[in-house]
JSON list of C-alpha atoms in Angstrom, two decimals:
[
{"chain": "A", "resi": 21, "resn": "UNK", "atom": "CA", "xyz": [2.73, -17.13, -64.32]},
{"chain": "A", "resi": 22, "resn": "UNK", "atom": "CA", "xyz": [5.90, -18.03, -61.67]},
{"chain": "A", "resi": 23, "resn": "UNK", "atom": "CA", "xyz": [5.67, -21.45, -60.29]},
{"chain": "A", "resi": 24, "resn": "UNK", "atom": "CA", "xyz": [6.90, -19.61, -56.96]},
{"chain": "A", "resi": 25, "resn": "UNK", "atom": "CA", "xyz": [4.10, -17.66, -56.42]},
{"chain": "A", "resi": 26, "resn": "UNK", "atom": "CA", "xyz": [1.28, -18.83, -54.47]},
{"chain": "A", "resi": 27, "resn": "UNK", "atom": "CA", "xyz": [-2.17, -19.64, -55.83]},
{"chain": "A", "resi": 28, "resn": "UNK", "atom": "CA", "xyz": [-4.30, -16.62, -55.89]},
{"chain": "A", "resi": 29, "resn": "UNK", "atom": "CA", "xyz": [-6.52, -16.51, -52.39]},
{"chain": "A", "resi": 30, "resn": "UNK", "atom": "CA", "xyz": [-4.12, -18.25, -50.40]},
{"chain": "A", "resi": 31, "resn": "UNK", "atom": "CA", "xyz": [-2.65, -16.86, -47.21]},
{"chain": "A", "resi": 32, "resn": "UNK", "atom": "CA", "xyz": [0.97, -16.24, -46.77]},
{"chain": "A", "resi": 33, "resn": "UNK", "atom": "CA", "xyz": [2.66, -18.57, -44.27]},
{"chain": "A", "resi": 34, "resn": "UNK", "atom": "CA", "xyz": [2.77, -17.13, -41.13]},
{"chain": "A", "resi": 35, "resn": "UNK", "atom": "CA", "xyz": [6.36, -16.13, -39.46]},
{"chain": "A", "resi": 36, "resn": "UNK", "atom": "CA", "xyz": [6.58, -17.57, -36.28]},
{"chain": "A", "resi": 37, "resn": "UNK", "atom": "CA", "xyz": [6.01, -15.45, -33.51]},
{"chain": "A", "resi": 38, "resn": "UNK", "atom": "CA", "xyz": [3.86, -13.02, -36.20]},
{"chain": "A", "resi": 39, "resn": "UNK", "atom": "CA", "xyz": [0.13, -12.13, -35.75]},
{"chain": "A", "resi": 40, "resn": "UNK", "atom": "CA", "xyz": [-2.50, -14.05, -37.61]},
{"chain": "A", "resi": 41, "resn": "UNK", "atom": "CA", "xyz": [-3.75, -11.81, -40.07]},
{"chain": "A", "resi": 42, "resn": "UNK", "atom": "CA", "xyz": [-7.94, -11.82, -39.71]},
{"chain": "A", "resi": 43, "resn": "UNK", "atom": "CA", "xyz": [-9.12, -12.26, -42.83]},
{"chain": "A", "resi": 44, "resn": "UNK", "atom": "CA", "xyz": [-12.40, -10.13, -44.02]},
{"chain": "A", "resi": 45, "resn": "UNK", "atom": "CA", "xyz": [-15.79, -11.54, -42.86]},
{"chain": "A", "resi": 46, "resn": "UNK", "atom": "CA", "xyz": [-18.21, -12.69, -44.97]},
{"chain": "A", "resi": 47, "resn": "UNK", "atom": "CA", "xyz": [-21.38, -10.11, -46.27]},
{"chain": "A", "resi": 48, "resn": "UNK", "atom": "CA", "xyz": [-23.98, -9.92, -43.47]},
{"chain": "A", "resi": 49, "resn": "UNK", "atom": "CA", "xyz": [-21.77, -11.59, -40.37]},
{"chain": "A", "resi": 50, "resn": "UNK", "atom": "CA", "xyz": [-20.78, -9.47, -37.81]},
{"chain": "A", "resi": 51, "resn": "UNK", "atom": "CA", "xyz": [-16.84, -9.66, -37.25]},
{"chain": "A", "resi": 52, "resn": "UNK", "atom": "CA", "xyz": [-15.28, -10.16, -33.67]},
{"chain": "A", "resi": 53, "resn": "UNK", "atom": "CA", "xyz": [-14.71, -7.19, -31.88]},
{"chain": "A", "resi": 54, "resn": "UNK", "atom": "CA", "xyz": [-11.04, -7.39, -31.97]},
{"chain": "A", "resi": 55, "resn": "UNK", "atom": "CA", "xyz": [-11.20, -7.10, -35.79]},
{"chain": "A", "resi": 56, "resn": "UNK", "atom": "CA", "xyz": [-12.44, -3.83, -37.98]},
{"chain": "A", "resi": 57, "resn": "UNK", "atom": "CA", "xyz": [-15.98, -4.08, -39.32]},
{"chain": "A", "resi": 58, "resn": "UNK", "atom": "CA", "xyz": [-15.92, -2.76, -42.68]},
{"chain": "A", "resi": 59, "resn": "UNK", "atom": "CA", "xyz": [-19.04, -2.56, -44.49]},
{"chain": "A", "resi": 60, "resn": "UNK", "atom": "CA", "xyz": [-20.52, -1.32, -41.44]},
{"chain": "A", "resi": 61, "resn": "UNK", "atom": "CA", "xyz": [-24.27, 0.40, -41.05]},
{"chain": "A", "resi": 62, "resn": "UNK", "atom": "CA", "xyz": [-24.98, 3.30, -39.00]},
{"chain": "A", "resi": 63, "resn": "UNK", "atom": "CA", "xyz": [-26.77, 1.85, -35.40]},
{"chain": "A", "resi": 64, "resn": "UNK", "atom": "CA", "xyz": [-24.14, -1.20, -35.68]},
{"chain": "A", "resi": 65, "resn": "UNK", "atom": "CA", "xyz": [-21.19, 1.77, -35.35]},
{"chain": "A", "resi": 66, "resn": "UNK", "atom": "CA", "xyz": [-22.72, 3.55, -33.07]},
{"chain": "A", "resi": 67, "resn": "UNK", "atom": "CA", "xyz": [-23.03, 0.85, -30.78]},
{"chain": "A", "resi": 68, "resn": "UNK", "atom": "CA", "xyz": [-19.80, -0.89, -31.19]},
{"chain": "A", "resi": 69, "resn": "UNK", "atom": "CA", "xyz": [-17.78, 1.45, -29.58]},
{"chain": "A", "resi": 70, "resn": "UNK", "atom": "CA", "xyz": [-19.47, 0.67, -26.27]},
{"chain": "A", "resi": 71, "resn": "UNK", "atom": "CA", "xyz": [-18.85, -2.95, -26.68]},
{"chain": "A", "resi": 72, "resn": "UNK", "atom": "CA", "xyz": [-15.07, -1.63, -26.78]},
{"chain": "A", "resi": 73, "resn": "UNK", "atom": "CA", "xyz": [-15.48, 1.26, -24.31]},
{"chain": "A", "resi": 74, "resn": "UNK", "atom": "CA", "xyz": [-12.08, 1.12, -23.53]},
{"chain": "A", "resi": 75, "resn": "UNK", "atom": "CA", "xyz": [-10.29, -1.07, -25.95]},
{"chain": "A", "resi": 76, "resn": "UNK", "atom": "CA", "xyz": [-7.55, 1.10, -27.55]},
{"chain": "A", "resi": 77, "resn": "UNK", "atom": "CA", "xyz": [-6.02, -2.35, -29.18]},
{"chain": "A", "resi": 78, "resn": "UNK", "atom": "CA", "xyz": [-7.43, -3.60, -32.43]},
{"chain": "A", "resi": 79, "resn": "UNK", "atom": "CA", "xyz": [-8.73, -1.52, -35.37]},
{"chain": "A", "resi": 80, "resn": "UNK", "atom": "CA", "xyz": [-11.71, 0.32, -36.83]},
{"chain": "A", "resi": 81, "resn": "UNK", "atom": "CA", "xyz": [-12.81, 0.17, -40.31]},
{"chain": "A", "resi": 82, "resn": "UNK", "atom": "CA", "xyz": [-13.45, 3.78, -41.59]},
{"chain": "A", "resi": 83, "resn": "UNK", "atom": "CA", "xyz": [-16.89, 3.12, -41.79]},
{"chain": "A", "resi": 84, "resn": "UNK", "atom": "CA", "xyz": [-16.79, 2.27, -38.02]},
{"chain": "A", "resi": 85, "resn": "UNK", "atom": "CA", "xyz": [-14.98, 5.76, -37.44]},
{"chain": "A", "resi": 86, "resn": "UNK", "atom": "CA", "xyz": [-17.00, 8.18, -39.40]},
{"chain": "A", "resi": 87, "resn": "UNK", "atom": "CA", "xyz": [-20.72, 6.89, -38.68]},
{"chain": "A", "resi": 88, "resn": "UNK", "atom": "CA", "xyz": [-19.78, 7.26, -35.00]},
{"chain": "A", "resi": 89, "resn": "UNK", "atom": "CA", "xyz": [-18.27, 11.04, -35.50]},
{"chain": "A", "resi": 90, "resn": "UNK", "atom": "CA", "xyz": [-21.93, 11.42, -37.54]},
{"chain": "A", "resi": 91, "resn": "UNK", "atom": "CA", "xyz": [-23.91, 10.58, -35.17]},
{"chain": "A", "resi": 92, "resn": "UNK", "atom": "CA", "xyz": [-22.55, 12.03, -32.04]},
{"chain": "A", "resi": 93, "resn": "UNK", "atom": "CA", "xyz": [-22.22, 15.78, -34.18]},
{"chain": "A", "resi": 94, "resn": "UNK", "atom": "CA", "xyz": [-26.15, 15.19, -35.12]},
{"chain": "A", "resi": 95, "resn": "UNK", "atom": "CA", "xyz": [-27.07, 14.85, -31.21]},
{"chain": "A", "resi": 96, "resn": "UNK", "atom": "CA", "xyz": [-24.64, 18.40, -30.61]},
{"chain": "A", "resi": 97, "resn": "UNK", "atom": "CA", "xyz": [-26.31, 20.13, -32.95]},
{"chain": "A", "resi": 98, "resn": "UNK", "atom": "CA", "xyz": [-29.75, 18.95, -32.09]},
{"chain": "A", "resi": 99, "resn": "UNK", "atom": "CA", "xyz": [-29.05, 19.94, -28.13]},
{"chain": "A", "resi": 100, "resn": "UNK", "atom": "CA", "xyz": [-27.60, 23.22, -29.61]},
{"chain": "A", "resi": 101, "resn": "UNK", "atom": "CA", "xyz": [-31.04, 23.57, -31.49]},
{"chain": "A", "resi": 102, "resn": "UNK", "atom": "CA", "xyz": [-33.31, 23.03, -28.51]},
{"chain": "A", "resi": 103, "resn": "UNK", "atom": "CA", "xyz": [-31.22, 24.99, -26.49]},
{"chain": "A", "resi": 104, "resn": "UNK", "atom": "CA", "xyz": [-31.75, 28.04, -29.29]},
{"chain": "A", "resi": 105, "resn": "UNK", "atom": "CA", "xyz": [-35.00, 27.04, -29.41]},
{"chain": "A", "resi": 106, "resn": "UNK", "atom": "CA", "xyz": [-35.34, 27.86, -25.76]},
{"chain": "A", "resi": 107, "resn": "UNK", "atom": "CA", "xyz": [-33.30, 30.62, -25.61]},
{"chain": "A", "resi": 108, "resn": "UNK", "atom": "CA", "xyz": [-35.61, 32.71, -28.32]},
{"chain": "A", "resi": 109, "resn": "UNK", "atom": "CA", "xyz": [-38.82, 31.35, -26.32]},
{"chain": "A", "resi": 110, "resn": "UNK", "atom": "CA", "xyz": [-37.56, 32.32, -23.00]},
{"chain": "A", "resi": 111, "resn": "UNK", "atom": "CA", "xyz": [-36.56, 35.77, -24.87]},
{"chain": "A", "resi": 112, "resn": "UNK", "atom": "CA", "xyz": [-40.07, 36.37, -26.61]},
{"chain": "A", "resi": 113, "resn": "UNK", "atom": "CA", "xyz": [-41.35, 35.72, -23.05]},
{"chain": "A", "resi": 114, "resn": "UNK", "atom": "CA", "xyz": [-39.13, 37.69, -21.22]},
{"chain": "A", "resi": 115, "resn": "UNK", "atom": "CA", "xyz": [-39.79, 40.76, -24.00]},
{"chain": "A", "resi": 116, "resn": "UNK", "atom": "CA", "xyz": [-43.57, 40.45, -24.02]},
{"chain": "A", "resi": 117, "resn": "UNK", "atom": "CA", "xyz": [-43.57, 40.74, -20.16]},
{"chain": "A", "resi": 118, "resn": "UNK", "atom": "CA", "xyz": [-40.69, 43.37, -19.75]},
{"chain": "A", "resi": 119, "resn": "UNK", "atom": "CA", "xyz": [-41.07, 45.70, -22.55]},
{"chain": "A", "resi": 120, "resn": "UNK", "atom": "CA", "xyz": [-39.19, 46.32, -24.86]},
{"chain": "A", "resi": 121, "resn": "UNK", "atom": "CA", "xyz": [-36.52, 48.67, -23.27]},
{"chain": "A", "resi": 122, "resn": "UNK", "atom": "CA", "xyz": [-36.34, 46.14, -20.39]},
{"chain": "A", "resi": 123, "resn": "UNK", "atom": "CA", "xyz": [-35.61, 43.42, -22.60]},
{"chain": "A", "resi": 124, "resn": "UNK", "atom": "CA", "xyz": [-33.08, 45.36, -24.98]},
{"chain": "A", "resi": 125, "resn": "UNK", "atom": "CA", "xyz": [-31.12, 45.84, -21.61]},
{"chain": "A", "resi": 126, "resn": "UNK", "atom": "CA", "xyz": [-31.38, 42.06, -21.23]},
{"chain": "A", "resi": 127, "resn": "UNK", "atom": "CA", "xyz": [-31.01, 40.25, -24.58]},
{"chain": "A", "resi": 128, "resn": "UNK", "atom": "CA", "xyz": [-28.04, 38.43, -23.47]},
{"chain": "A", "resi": 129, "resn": "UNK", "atom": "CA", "xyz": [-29.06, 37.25, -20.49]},
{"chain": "A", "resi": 130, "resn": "UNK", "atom": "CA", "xyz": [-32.57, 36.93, -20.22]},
{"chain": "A", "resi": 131, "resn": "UNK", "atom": "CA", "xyz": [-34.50, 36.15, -16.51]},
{"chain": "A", "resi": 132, "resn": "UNK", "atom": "CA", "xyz": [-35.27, 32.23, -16.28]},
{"chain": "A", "resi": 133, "resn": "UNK", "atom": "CA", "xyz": [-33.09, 31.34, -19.31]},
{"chain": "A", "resi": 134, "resn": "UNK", "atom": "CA", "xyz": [-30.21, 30.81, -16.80]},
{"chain": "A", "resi": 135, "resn": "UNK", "atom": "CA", "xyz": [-32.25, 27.86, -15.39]},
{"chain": "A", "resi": 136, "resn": "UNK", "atom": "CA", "xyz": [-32.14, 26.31, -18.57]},
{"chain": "A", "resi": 137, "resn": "UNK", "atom": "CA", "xyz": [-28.06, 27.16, -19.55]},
{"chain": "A", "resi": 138, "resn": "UNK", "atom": "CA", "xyz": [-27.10, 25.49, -16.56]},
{"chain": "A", "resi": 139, "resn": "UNK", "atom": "CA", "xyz": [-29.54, 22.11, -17.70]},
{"chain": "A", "resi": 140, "resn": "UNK", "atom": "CA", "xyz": [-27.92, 22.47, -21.33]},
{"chain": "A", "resi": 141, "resn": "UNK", "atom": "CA", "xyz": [-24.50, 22.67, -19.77]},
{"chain": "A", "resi": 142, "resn": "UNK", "atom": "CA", "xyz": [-25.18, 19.12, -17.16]},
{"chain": "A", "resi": 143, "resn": "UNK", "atom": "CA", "xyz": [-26.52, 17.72, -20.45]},
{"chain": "A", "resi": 144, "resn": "UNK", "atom": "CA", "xyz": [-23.77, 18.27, -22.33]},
{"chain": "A", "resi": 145, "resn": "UNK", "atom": "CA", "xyz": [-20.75, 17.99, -20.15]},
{"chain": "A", "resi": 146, "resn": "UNK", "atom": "CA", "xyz": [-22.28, 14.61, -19.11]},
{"chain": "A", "resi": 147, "resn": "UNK", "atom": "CA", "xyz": [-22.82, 13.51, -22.55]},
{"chain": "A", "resi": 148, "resn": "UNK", "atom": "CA", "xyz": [-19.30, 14.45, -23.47]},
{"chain": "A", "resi": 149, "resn": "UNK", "atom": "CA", "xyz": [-17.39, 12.79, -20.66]},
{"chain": "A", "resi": 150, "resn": "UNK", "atom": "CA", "xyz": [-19.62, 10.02, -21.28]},
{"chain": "A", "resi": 151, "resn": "UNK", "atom": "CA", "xyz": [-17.87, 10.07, -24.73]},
{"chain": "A", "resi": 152, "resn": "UNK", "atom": "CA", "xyz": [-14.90, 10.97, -24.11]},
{"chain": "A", "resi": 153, "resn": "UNK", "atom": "CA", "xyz": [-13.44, 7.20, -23.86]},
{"chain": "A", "resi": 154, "resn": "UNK", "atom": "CA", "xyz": [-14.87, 5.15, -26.66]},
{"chain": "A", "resi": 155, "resn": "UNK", "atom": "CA", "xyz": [-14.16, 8.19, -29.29]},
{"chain": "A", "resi": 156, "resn": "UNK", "atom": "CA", "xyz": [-10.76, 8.35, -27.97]},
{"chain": "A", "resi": 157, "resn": "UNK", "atom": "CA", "xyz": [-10.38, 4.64, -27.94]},
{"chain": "A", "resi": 158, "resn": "UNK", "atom": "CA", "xyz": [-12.26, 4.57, -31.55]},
{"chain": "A", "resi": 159, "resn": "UNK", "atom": "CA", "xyz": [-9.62, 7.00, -33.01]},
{"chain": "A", "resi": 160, "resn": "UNK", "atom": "CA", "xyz": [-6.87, 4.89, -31.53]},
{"chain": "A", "resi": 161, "resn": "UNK", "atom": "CA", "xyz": [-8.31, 1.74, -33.36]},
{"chain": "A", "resi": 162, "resn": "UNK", "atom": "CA", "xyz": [-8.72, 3.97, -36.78]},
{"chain": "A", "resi": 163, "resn": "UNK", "atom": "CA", "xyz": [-5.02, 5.10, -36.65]},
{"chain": "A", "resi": 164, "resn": "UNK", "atom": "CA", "xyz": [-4.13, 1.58, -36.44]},
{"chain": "A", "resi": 165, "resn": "UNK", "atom": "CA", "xyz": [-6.54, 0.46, -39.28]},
{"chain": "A", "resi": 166, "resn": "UNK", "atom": "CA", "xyz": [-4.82, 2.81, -41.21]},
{"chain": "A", "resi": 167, "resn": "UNK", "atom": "CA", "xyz": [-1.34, 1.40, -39.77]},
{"chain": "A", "resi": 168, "resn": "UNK", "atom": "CA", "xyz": [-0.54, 4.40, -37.50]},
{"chain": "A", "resi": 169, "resn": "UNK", "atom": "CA", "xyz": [0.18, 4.34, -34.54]},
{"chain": "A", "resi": 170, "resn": "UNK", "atom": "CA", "xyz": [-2.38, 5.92, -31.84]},
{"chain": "A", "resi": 171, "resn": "UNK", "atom": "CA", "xyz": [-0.54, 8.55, -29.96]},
{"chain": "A", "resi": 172, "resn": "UNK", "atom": "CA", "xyz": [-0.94, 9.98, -33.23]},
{"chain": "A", "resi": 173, "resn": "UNK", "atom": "CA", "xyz": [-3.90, 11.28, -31.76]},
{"chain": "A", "resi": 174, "resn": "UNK", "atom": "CA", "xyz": [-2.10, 13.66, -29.59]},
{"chain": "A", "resi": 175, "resn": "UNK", "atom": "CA", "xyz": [-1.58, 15.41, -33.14]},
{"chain": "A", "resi": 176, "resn": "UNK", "atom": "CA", "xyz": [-4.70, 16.84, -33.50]},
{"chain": "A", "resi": 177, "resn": "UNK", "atom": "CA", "xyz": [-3.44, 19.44, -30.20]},
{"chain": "A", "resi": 178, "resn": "UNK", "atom": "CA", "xyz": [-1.00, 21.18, -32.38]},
{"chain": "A", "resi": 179, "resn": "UNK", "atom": "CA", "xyz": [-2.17, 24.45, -33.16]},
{"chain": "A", "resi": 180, "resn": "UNK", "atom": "CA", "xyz": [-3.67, 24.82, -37.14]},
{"chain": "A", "resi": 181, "resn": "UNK", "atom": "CA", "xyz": [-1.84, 21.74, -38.97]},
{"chain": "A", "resi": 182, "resn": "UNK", "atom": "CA", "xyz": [-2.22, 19.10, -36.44]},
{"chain": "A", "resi": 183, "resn": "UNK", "atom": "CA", "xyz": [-6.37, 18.66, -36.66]},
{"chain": "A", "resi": 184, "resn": "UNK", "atom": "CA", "xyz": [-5.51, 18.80, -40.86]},
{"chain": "A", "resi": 185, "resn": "UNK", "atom": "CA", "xyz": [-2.99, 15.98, -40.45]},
{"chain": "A", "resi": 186, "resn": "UNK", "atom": "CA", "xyz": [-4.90, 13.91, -37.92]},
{"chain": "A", "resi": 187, "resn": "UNK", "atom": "CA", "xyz": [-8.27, 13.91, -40.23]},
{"chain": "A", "resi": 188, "resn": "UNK", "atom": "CA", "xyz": [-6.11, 13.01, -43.51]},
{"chain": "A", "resi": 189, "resn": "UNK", "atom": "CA", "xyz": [-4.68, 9.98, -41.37]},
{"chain": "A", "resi": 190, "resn": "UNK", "atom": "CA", "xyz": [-8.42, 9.22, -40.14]},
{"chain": "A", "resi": 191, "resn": "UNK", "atom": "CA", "xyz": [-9.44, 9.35, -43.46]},
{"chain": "A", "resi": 192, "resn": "UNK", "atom": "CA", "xyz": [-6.91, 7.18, -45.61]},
{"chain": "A", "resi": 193, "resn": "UNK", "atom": "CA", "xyz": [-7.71, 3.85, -46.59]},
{"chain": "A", "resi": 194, "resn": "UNK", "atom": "CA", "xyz": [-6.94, 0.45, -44.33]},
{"chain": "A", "resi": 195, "resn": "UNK", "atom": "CA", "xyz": [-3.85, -1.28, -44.81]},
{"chain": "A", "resi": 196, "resn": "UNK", "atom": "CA", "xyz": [-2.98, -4.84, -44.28]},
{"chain": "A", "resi": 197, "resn": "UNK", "atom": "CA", "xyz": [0.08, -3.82, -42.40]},
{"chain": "A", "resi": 198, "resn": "UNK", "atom": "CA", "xyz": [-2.46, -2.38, -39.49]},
{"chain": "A", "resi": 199, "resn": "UNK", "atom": "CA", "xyz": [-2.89, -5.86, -38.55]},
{"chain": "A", "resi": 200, "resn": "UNK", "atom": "CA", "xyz": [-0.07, -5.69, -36.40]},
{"chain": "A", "resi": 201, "resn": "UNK", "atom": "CA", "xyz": [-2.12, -3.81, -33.76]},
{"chain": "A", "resi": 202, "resn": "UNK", "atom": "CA", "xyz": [-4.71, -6.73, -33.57]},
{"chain": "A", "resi": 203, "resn": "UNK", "atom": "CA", "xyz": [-5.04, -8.29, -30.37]},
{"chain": "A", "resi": 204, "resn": "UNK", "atom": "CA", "xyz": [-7.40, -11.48, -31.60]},
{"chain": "A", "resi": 205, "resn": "UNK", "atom": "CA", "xyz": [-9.32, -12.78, -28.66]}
]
């Protein structure tokens, strides 16, 4: 082995003016906020991103990233569900005391279902603007874990390829050159 090359471990001497590079925490201690948490479990990423509501500086491990797109598709598909679920009740309703003709000139809309659209539709633009920030901040900090920049988000509006590209760059692996985009605290 070279004589020139540094013992195995060790950290490169830092350039002045660089960025400390974070090193990884340890199993079972919780990182600072500026730095990606990889290793992550599920209720730890899905409440980091409010501890960084708007932080679009830093990174996010991929674990970070995908438990967080997880769990907020599991609550859209469970309000889609009980909004279904309410839709066929207030239809068997609606058909038991209409009649059948009357309801079969109503099946898309039934009587007292519109009630309940408009709830669903509070519920879920409020839930989605409440959202909208840390996921947009939280893909930010993923492009930069894996060392893109995060306009790159803006990709994702391109008709057909861009949401392909965007998800192959939210899925690739960190790289140490990412650390540029930390902002330790």
């Amino acid at each position: 082995m070279s004589s020139h090359l540094p013992p195995r471990g060790s950290r490169k001497p830092e350039r002045q003016g660089q960025q400390p590079q974070p090193q990884p925490s340890k199993p079972g201690e919780e990182p600072p906020l500026w730095a990606p948490w990889y290793g992550i479990g599920l209720l730890a990423a899905v409440k980091r991103p409010f501890s960084k509501y708007t932080d679009f500086s830093g990174r996010a491990s991929r674990g970070e990233y995908w438990w967080f797109f997880l769990a907020y598709s599991l609550v859209v598909v469970v309000l889609y569900a009980i909004f279904g679920i309410l839709g066929i009740i207030f239809g068997v309703i609606n058909a038991n005391s209409l009649g059948n003709q009357a309801m079969a000139e109503n099946v898309m809309a039934p009587p007292g279902f519109t009630a309940v659209k408009v709830l669903f539709q509070i519920i879920f633009v409020v839930l989605s603007l409440g959202l909208l920030l840390p996921y947009l901040a939280l893909t930010c900090r993923r492009l930069h874990d894996a060392n893109y920049p995060g306009p790159y988000f803006f990709l994702g509006l391109i008709p057909l390829i861009g949401p392909i590209l965007l998800i192959v760059y939210l899925a690739g692996a960190s790289k140490p050159e990412g650390a540029r985009f930390d902002r330790p605290r």
